[in-house]
Amino acid sequence: VFRPMPPNAAERHYLGTDTTSRDILARLFYGTRIALIFALAFTACVYVIGITIGCAMGYFGGVFDLVFQRIIEIWSNVPFLYMVIIIFSVIPSTVAVGTQIGILLLVMVLFSWTGMTYYMRTETYKEKSRDYIASARIIGASDARIIFRHIMPNVLSTLVTFMPFTVVAAISAITALDFLGFGLPAPTPSLGELLKQGTANLRTAPWIVISAFGTLVALLTLVTFIGEAIRESFDPKTFSIYR
């Protein structure tokens, strides 16, 4: 009979075992790695879609901007959690684990890119009205050159600012979905699955939830601090002296 075992250094179970006698430290290690890879892939996809659409909305404006604003408003009202539940209830269990993870990533990206478009649209509008953009147009610069050589470098610090929050949101979302049973497919190790085990066995095996919760807090804190350091390195005002 499988049962959780408390931390035991003699048997090299330094954080104990879970309800099926699997080493918690190993599952935390691989679960953290999967969560980080998933979050980075999620961030990259959200940024590509959000930056592309948001920059086009802010630069071209007019009817294009108006139409996409209405589309984004309608799409933002579609409930994300219900869509995940519906999609994963119709996916058969025989589908490969990698395919299920890819579908989950796709669904999360489709319902998460809208927020980035507003920031990118606002920054593009602001930069488009500056004198250096007018000068670039006068000398005959194309739209692509203005966007990629002038606007994008000047909004980079804003984009980097939101990057750690996007990664943290992705890790929190995938952990919450795993906890509810609609995240990564079994037997993929994940923080949410360990949290679910820990809450179900809180009295008999408290080390499970303590290990998973501590790892989640440490991971989110480290991502936030690393993101803040990256933001400062890209901030033009940090090392500037105004006279």
PDB file of C-alpha atoms in Angstrom, residues 59 136 140-147 150:
ATOM      1  CA  TYR A  59       0.444  53.039 -35.629  1.00  0.00           C
ATOM      2  CA  ALA A 136      11.648  59.892 -40.336  1.00  0.00           C
ATOM      3  CA  GLY A 140      11.097  58.828 -46.733  1.00  0.00           C
ATOM      4  CA  ALA A 141      11.378  56.060 -44.132  1.00  0.00           C
ATOM      5  CA  SER A 142       8.933  53.205 -44.689  1.00  0.00           C
ATOM      6  CA  ASP A 143       6.355  52.112 -42.134  1.00  0.00           C
ATOM      7  CA  ALA A 144       8.315  48.953 -41.370  1.00  0.00           C
ATOM      8  CA  ARG A 145      11.512  50.939 -40.744  1.00  0.00           C
ATOM      9  CA  ILE A 146       9.717  53.426 -38.497  1.00  0.00           C
ATOM     10  CA  ILE A 147       8.134  50.621 -36.454  1.00  0.00           C
ATOM     11  CA  HIS A 150      12.393  53.763 -34.138  1.00  0.00           C
TER      12      HIS A 150
END
